[in-house]
PDB file of C-alpha atoms in Angstrom:
ATOM      1  CA  ALA S  11       0.581  28.105  33.130  1.00  0.00           C
ATOM      2  CA  PHE S  12       4.128  29.399  33.623  1.00  0.00           C
ATOM      3  CA  TYR S  13       5.199  26.821  36.208  1.00  0.00           C
ATOM      4  CA  PRO S  14       6.569  24.408  33.544  1.00  0.00           C
ATOM      5  CA  VAL S  15       8.586  27.338  32.149  1.00  0.00           C
ATOM      6  CA  LEU S  16       9.929  28.332  35.561  1.00  0.00           C
ATOM      7  CA  ASP S  17      10.779  24.695  36.283  1.00  0.00           C
ATOM      8  CA  LYS S  18      12.555  24.515  32.894  1.00  0.00           C
ATOM      9  CA  LYS S  19      10.340  21.661  31.768  1.00  0.00           C
ATOM     10  CA  LEU S  20       8.944  23.716  28.874  1.00  0.00           C
ATOM     11  CA  PRO S  21      10.934  26.127  26.655  1.00  0.00           C
ATOM     12  CA  VAL S  22       9.700  29.539  25.552  1.00  0.00           C
ATOM     13  CA  ALA S  23       9.587  29.933  21.771  1.00  0.00           C
ATOM     14  CA  PHE S  24      10.421  33.253  20.111  1.00  0.00           C
ATOM     15  CA  LYS S  25      10.302  34.181  16.452  1.00  0.00           C
ATOM     16  CA  ALA S  26      13.693  35.901  16.091  1.00  0.00           C
ATOM     17  CA  GLU S  27      14.493  36.742  12.478  1.00  0.00           C
ATOM     18  CA  SER S  28      17.175  39.443  12.656  1.00  0.00           C
ATOM     19  CA  VAL S  29      20.399  39.540  14.638  1.00  0.00           C
ATOM     20  CA  MET S  30      18.877  42.262  16.837  1.00  0.00           C
ATOM     21  CA  ASP S  31      15.858  40.052  17.570  1.00  0.00           C
ATOM     22  CA  VAL S  32      18.152  37.193  18.564  1.00  0.00           C
ATOM     23  CA  GLN S  33      20.282  39.408  20.809  1.00  0.00           C
ATOM     24  CA  ARG S  34      17.214  40.783  22.592  1.00  0.00           C
ATOM     25  CA  VAL S  35      15.839  37.307  23.233  1.00  0.00           C
ATOM     26  CA  LEU S  36      19.206  36.030  24.483  1.00  0.00           C
ATOM     27  CA  THR S  37      19.403  38.977  26.908  1.00  0.00           C
ATOM     28  CA  LEU S  38      15.907  38.207  28.160  1.00  0.00           C
ATOM     29  CA  GLN S  39      16.793  34.556  28.629  1.00  0.00           C
ATOM     30  CA  SER S  40      19.968  35.486  30.492  1.00  0.00           C
ATOM     31  CA  ASP S  41      17.979  37.713  32.874  1.00  0.00           C
ATOM     32  CA  LEU S  42      15.115  35.285  33.533  1.00  0.00           C
ATOM     33  CA  GLY S  43      16.777  31.896  33.048  1.00  0.00           C
ATOM     34  CA  PHE S  44      14.180  30.016  30.978  1.00  0.00           C
ATOM     35  CA  ASN S  45      14.884  27.371  28.339  1.00  0.00           C
ATOM     36  CA  LEU S  46      14.732  28.910  24.889  1.00  0.00           C
ATOM     37  CA  LEU S  47      13.605  27.982  21.403  1.00  0.00           C
ATOM     38  CA  LEU S  48      14.660  30.382  18.628  1.00  0.00           C
ATOM     39  CA  GLY S  49      12.433  30.110  15.566  1.00  0.00           C
ATOM     40  CA  GLU S  50      12.603  31.454  11.992  1.00  0.00           C
ATOM     41  CA  VAL S  51      16.200  32.678  12.447  1.00  0.00           C
ATOM     42  CA  LYS S  52      17.373  34.473   9.284  1.00  0.00           C
ATOM     43  CA  GLN S  53      20.419  36.455  10.445  1.00  0.00           C
ATOM     44  CA  GLY S  54      22.087  34.560  13.248  1.00  0.00           C
ATOM     45  CA  TRP S  55      25.584  34.083  11.832  1.00  0.00           C
ATOM     46  CA  ASP S  56      27.163  36.867  13.939  1.00  0.00           C
ATOM     47  CA  VAL S  57      25.816  35.483  17.230  1.00  0.00           C
ATOM     48  CA  ILE S  58      26.434  31.756  16.798  1.00  0.00           C
ATOM     49  CA  ASP S  59      28.730  31.637  19.840  1.00  0.00           C
ATOM     50  CA  GLN S  60      26.134  33.350  22.059  1.00  0.00           C
ATOM     51  CA  ILE S  61      23.415  31.013  20.795  1.00  0.00           C
ATOM     52  CA  SER S  62      25.629  28.022  21.503  1.00  0.00           C
ATOM     53  CA  GLU S  63      26.316  29.245  25.052  1.00  0.00           C
ATOM     54  CA  SER S  64      22.596  29.775  25.673  1.00  0.00           C
ATOM     55  CA  GLU S  65      21.875  26.139  24.707  1.00  0.00           C
ATOM     56  CA  ALA S  66      18.850  27.415  22.792  1.00  0.00           C
ATOM     57  CA  LYS S  67      17.031  25.136  20.379  1.00  0.00           C
ATOM     58  CA  VAL S  68      17.352  26.656  16.920  1.00  0.00           C
ATOM     59  CA  PHE S  69      15.203  26.583  13.789  1.00  0.00           C
ATOM     60  CA  LEU S  70      16.721  28.350  10.782  1.00  0.00           C
ATOM     61  CA  SER S  71      14.399  29.922   8.244  1.00  0.00           C
ATOM     62  CA  LEU S  72      14.143  28.472   4.750  1.00  0.00           C
ATOM     63  CA  ASN S  73      12.763  31.793   3.516  1.00  0.00           C
ATOM     64  CA  MET S  74      15.815  32.862   1.504  1.00  0.00           C
ATOM     65  CA  PRO S  75      16.516  35.836  -0.777  1.00  0.00           C
ATOM     66  CA  GLU S  76      17.016  35.222  -4.483  1.00  0.00           C
ATOM     67  CA  ILE S  77      20.626  34.503  -5.435  1.00  0.00           C
ATOM     68  CA  MET S  78      22.070  37.258  -7.600  1.00  0.00           C
ATOM     69  CA  GLU S  79      23.357  36.311 -11.018  1.00  0.00           C
ATOM     70  CA  GLU S  80      26.998  37.187 -11.523  1.00  0.00           C
ATOM     71  CA  LYS S  81      27.939  39.329 -14.495  1.00  0.00           C
ATOM     72  CA  SER S  82      30.042  37.702 -17.156  1.00  0.00           C
ATOM     73  CA  ASP S  83      33.718  38.664 -17.428  1.00  0.00           C
ATOM     74  CA  SER S  84      33.092  40.344 -20.795  1.00  0.00           C
ATOM     75  CA  THR S  85      30.390  42.545 -19.313  1.00  0.00           C
ATOM     76  CA  GLN S  86      32.597  43.470 -16.353  1.00  0.00           C
ATOM     77  CA  THR S  87      35.449  44.384 -18.724  1.00  0.00           C
ATOM     78  CA  GLU S  88      33.192  46.607 -20.790  1.00  0.00           C
ATOM     79  CA  ASP S  89      31.762  48.291 -17.711  1.00  0.00           C
ATOM     80  CA  SER S  90      35.195  48.994 -16.267  1.00  0.00           C
ATOM     81  CA  THR S  91      36.258  51.228 -19.182  1.00  0.00           C
ATOM     82  CA  GLU S  92      34.171  54.264 -18.305  1.00  0.00           C
ATOM     83  CA  LYS S  93      32.680  54.290 -14.821  1.00  0.00           C
ATOM     84  CA  THR S  94      31.215  57.355 -13.200  1.00  0.00           C
ATOM     85  CA  SER S  95      31.020  57.894  -9.438  1.00  0.00           C
ATOM     86  CA  PHE S  96      27.382  56.786  -9.657  1.00  0.00           C
ATOM     87  CA  ASP S  97      28.434  53.542 -11.379  1.00  0.00           C
ATOM     88  CA  LEU S  98      31.048  52.834  -8.708  1.00  0.00           C
ATOM     89  CA  GLU S  99      28.576  53.503  -5.908  1.00  0.00           C
ATOM     90  CA  LYS S 100      25.985  51.256  -7.558  1.00  0.00           C
ATOM     91  CA  GLU S 101      28.585  48.501  -7.981  1.00  0.00           C
ATOM     92  CA  ALA S 102      29.594  48.747  -4.319  1.00  0.00           C
ATOM     93  CA  LEU S 103      25.938  48.523  -3.304  1.00  0.00           C
ATOM     94  CA  GLU S 104      25.431  45.440  -5.479  1.00  0.00           C
ATOM     95  CA  ASN S 105      28.514  43.808  -3.951  1.00  0.00           C
ATOM     96  CA  ARG S 106      27.234  44.458  -0.420  1.00  0.00           C
ATOM     97  CA  LYS S 107      23.845  43.040  -1.404  1.00  0.00           C
ATOM     98  CA  LYS S 108      25.468  39.902  -2.832  1.00  0.00           C
ATOM     99  CA  GLU S 109      27.591  39.482   0.298  1.00  0.00           C
ATOM    100  CA  MET S 110      24.485  39.668   2.495  1.00  0.00           C
ATOM    101  CA  ILE S 111      22.658  37.101   0.343  1.00  0.00           C
ATOM    102  CA  ASP S 112      25.693  34.796   0.497  1.00  0.00           C
ATOM    103  CA  GLN S 113      25.647  35.047   4.302  1.00  0.00           C
ATOM    104  CA  HIS S 114      22.003  33.921   4.362  1.00  0.00           C
ATOM    105  CA  TYR S 115      22.889  30.767   2.427  1.00  0.00           C
ATOM    106  CA  ALA S 116      26.131  30.141   4.337  1.00  0.00           C
ATOM    107  CA  GLN S 117      24.367  30.417   7.715  1.00  0.00           C
ATOM    108  CA  ALA S 118      23.318  26.758   7.953  1.00  0.00           C
ATOM    109  CA  SER S 119      26.848  25.545   7.230  1.00  0.00           C
ATOM    110  CA  ALA S 120      28.252  27.985   9.816  1.00  0.00           C
ATOM    111  CA  PHE S 121      25.894  26.629  12.501  1.00  0.00           C
ATOM    112  CA  ARG S 122      26.817  23.063  11.569  1.00  0.00           C
ATOM    113  CA  LYS S 123      30.548  23.801  11.779  1.00  0.00           C
ATOM    114  CA  ALA S 124      30.031  25.441  15.185  1.00  0.00           C
ATOM    115  CA  GLY S 125      28.341  22.279  16.442  1.00  0.00           C
ATOM    116  CA  VAL S 126      24.948  23.952  16.959  1.00  0.00           C
ATOM    117  CA  LYS S 127      22.191  21.469  16.133  1.00  0.00           C
ATOM    118  CA  PHE S 128      19.265  23.009  14.252  1.00  0.00           C
ATOM    119  CA  GLY S 129      16.136  22.260  12.303  1.00  0.00           C
ATOM    120  CA  PHE S 130      14.642  24.139   9.367  1.00  0.00           C
ATOM    121  CA  SER S 131      11.577  26.365   9.678  1.00  0.00           C
ATOM    122  CA  THR S 132       9.102  26.670   6.787  1.00  0.00           C
ATOM    123  CA  LEU S 133       6.945  29.275   8.515  1.00  0.00           C
ATOM    124  CA  GLU S 134       7.321  31.994   5.875  1.00  0.00           C
ATOM    125  CA  VAL S 135       8.786  30.286   2.810  1.00  0.00           C
ATOM    126  CA  GLU S 136       6.568  29.566  -0.189  1.00  0.00           C
ATOM    127  CA  PHE S 137       6.141  25.859  -0.889  1.00  0.00           C
ATOM    128  CA  LYS S 138       7.589  26.115  -4.405  1.00  0.00           C
ATOM    129  CA  ASP S 139      10.842  27.579  -3.021  1.00  0.00           C
ATOM    130  CA  ILE S 140      11.585  24.988  -0.322  1.00  0.00           C
ATOM    131  CA  ARG S 141      13.485  22.402  -2.384  1.00  0.00           C
ATOM    132  CA  LYS S 142      15.122  25.063  -4.563  1.00  0.00           C
ATOM    133  CA  ASN S 143      16.554  26.754  -1.461  1.00  0.00           C
ATOM    134  CA  LEU S 144      17.675  23.431  -0.005  1.00  0.00           C
ATOM    135  CA  ILE S 145      19.511  22.612  -3.238  1.00  0.00           C
ATOM    136  CA  ASN S 146      21.166  26.050  -3.170  1.00  0.00           C
ATOM    137  CA  LEU S 147      22.375  25.381   0.380  1.00  0.00           C
ATOM    138  CA  LYS S 148      24.467  22.518  -1.027  1.00  0.00           C
ATOM    139  CA  GLU S 149      26.503  25.123  -2.903  1.00  0.00           C
ATOM    140  CA  TYR S 150      27.283  26.819   0.412  1.00  0.00           C
ATOM    141  CA  GLY S 151      28.762  23.855   2.267  1.00  0.00           C
ATOM    142  CA  MET S 152      25.797  21.733   3.376  1.00  0.00           C
ATOM    143  CA  GLN S 153      25.894  18.001   2.684  1.00  0.00           C
ATOM    144  CA  GLU S 154      22.721  16.142   1.705  1.00  0.00           C
ATOM    145  CA  SER S 155      22.897  14.150   4.940  1.00  0.00           C
ATOM    146  CA  ASP S 156      22.991  17.425   6.923  1.00  0.00           C
ATOM    147  CA  LEU S 157      20.009  18.807   5.012  1.00  0.00           C
ATOM    148  CA  LEU S 158      18.015  15.628   5.576  1.00  0.00           C
ATOM    149  CA  ALA S 159      18.810  15.618   9.310  1.00  0.00           C
ATOM    150  CA  ALA S 160      17.710  19.269   9.629  1.00  0.00           C
ATOM    151  CA  LEU S 161      14.367  18.302   8.080  1.00  0.00           C
ATOM    152  CA  THR S 162      13.760  15.124  10.069  1.00  0.00           C
ATOM    153  CA  THR S 163      15.750  13.817  13.032  1.00  0.00           C
ATOM    154  CA  HIS S 164      17.030  17.136  14.374  1.00  0.00           C
ATOM    155  CA  PRO S 165      13.615  18.889  14.597  1.00  0.00           C
ATOM    156  CA  ALA S 166      12.111  15.815  16.232  1.00  0.00           C
ATOM    157  CA  GLU S 167      14.909  15.742  18.802  1.00  0.00           C
ATOM    158  CA  LEU S 168      14.779  19.499  19.479  1.00  0.00           C
ATOM    159  CA  LEU S 169      11.016  19.328  20.044  1.00  0.00           C
ATOM    160  CA  GLY S 170      11.235  16.208  22.187  1.00  0.00           C
ATOM    161  CA  LEU S 171       9.304  14.110  19.673  1.00  0.00           C
ATOM    162  CA  SER S 172      11.931  11.582  18.609  1.00  0.00           C
ATOM    163  CA  ASN S 173       9.826   8.781  20.085  1.00  0.00           C
ATOM    164  CA  VAL S 174       7.021   9.376  17.559  1.00  0.00           C
ATOM    165  CA  MET S 175       8.593  11.035  14.488  1.00  0.00           C
ATOM    166  CA  GLY S 176      11.811  12.015  12.745  1.00  0.00           C
ATOM    167  CA  SER S 177      12.859   8.610  11.401  1.00  0.00           C
ATOM    168  CA  VAL S 178      11.376   5.534   9.765  1.00  0.00           C
ATOM    169  CA  ASP S 179      10.903   3.098  12.649  1.00  0.00           C
ATOM    170  CA  ALA S 180       8.236   0.745  13.905  1.00  0.00           C
ATOM    171  CA  GLY S 181       5.690   2.470  16.114  1.00  0.00           C
ATOM    172  CA  LYS S 182       6.364   5.985  14.764  1.00  0.00           C
ATOM    173  CA  MET S 183       4.112   8.208  12.646  1.00  0.00           C
ATOM    174  CA  ALA S 184       4.193   7.026   9.057  1.00  0.00           C
ATOM    175  CA  ASN S 185       4.665  10.424   7.399  1.00  0.00           C
ATOM    176  CA  LEU S 186       6.892   9.876   4.368  1.00  0.00           C
ATOM    177  CA  ILE S 187       7.590  11.057   0.844  1.00  0.00           C
ATOM    178  CA  VAL S 188       8.919   8.954  -2.029  1.00  0.00           C
ATOM    179  CA  SER S 189      10.595  10.673  -4.986  1.00  0.00           C
ATOM    180  CA  ASP S 190      11.723   9.316  -8.346  1.00  0.00           C
ATOM    181  CA  ASN S 191      15.276  10.649  -7.873  1.00  0.00           C
ATOM    182  CA  PRO S 192      17.345  11.871  -4.902  1.00  0.00           C
ATOM    183  CA  TYR S 193      15.291  14.658  -3.311  1.00  0.00           C
ATOM    184  CA  PHE S 194      18.089  17.255  -3.314  1.00  0.00           C
ATOM    185  CA  GLU S 195      18.602  17.147  -7.071  1.00  0.00           C
ATOM    186  CA  GLU S 196      17.079  19.173  -9.881  1.00  0.00           C
ATOM    187  CA  ASP S 197      14.117  17.746 -11.819  1.00  0.00           C
ATOM    188  CA  THR S 198      13.175  15.357  -9.004  1.00  0.00           C
ATOM    189  CA  ASN S 199       9.479  14.621  -8.617  1.00  0.00           C
ATOM    190  CA  VAL S 200       7.634  13.549  -5.492  1.00  0.00           C
ATOM    191  CA  ARG S 201       5.605  10.479  -6.508  1.00  0.00           C
ATOM    192  CA  TYR S 202       4.062   9.316  -3.235  1.00  0.00           C
ATOM    193  CA  VAL S 203       3.223  10.942   0.097  1.00  0.00           C
ATOM    194  CA  PHE S 204       2.217   8.978   3.178  1.00  0.00           C
ATOM    195  CA  VAL S 205       0.366  10.854   5.935  1.00  0.00           C
ATOM    196  CA  SER S 206      -0.199   8.738   9.044  1.00  0.00           C
ATOM    197  CA  GLY S 207       0.201   5.701   6.806  1.00  0.00           C
ATOM    198  CA  ARG S 208      -2.362   6.822   4.209  1.00  0.00           C
ATOM    199  CA  LEU S 209      -1.017   6.846   0.648  1.00  0.00           C
ATOM    200  CA  TYR S 210      -1.417   9.805  -1.740  1.00  0.00           C
ATOM    201  CA  GLU S 211      -0.085   9.318  -5.272  1.00  0.00           C
ATOM    202  CA  PHE S 212       1.020  12.158  -7.534  1.00  0.00           C
ATOM    203  CA  GLU S 213       1.037  11.990 -11.303  1.00  0.00           C
ATOM    204  CA  VAL S 214       4.115  13.393 -13.009  1.00  0.00           C
ATOM    205  CA  LYS S 215       3.295  15.323 -16.139  1.00  0.00           C
ATOM    206  CA  LYS S 216       5.882  14.816 -18.838  1.00  0.00           C
ATOM    207  CA  LYS S 217       7.296  17.967 -20.363  1.00  0.00           C
ATOM    208  CA  LYS S 218       6.176  18.522 -23.927  1.00  0.00           C
ATOM    209  CA  LYS S 219       9.007  18.621 -26.412  1.00  0.00           C
ATOM    210  CA  GLU S 220       8.816  21.464 -28.899  1.00  0.00           C
ATOM    211  CA  ASP S 221       8.566  20.379 -32.476  1.00  0.00           C
ATOM    212  CA  LYS S 222      11.094  22.749 -34.005  1.00  0.00           C
ATOM    213  CA  GLY S 223      10.518  21.252 -37.435  1.00  0.00           C
ATOM    214  CA  LYS S 224       6.856  22.249 -37.472  1.00  0.00           C
ATOM    215  CA  GLU S 225       7.643  25.713 -36.125  1.00  0.00           C
ATOM    216  CA  SER S 226      10.172  26.328 -38.897  1.00  0.00           C
ATOM    217  CA  LYS S 227       7.636  25.288 -41.550  1.00  0.00           C
ATOM    218  CA  LYS S 228       5.105  27.729 -40.077  1.00  0.00           C
TER     219      LYS S 228
END
């Protein structure tokens, strides 16, 4: 079973979420010399150069932390008048937390700038958060074309499946979605899904407008 691995015809896939996980796997690959696939990478920004040198196939996790809301200037001004040592320590902790969250969202752009091709992994992310996280990635340097490639053509290429999926071409699997607005925009609805050419239609429920007039009378 391991002959294809030893002959480098088949990569070994590892789930490597943290930077320590990635470093351990890269060390193992360096010692044994197999082709590598890194999956569900969440904290790989500090080892991009090593990943690039390893020629590993990379899938970045779409399971992202919630973005912290920034305090308004007025609130910050009020807080700065009387701050105890506890307040300062709490503020420093919040800043470190925000910096870490920002690094999660900036990771995809950092890999793109380094020329490391990657796909996105949805192994652990909840379905309702996928598009929201993709839209947030736009705020951290990712273009819509880059996001689309990481969801379609890049994964197909990395997995050696470009001949059957990844783009809309004759002879390939007809797995498609059709939305009523650009997919990476707010308030976009998926209207049709094609799975192996079979159509599934989704009804869009219109949001009910509140009748403020009636509420005021009540």
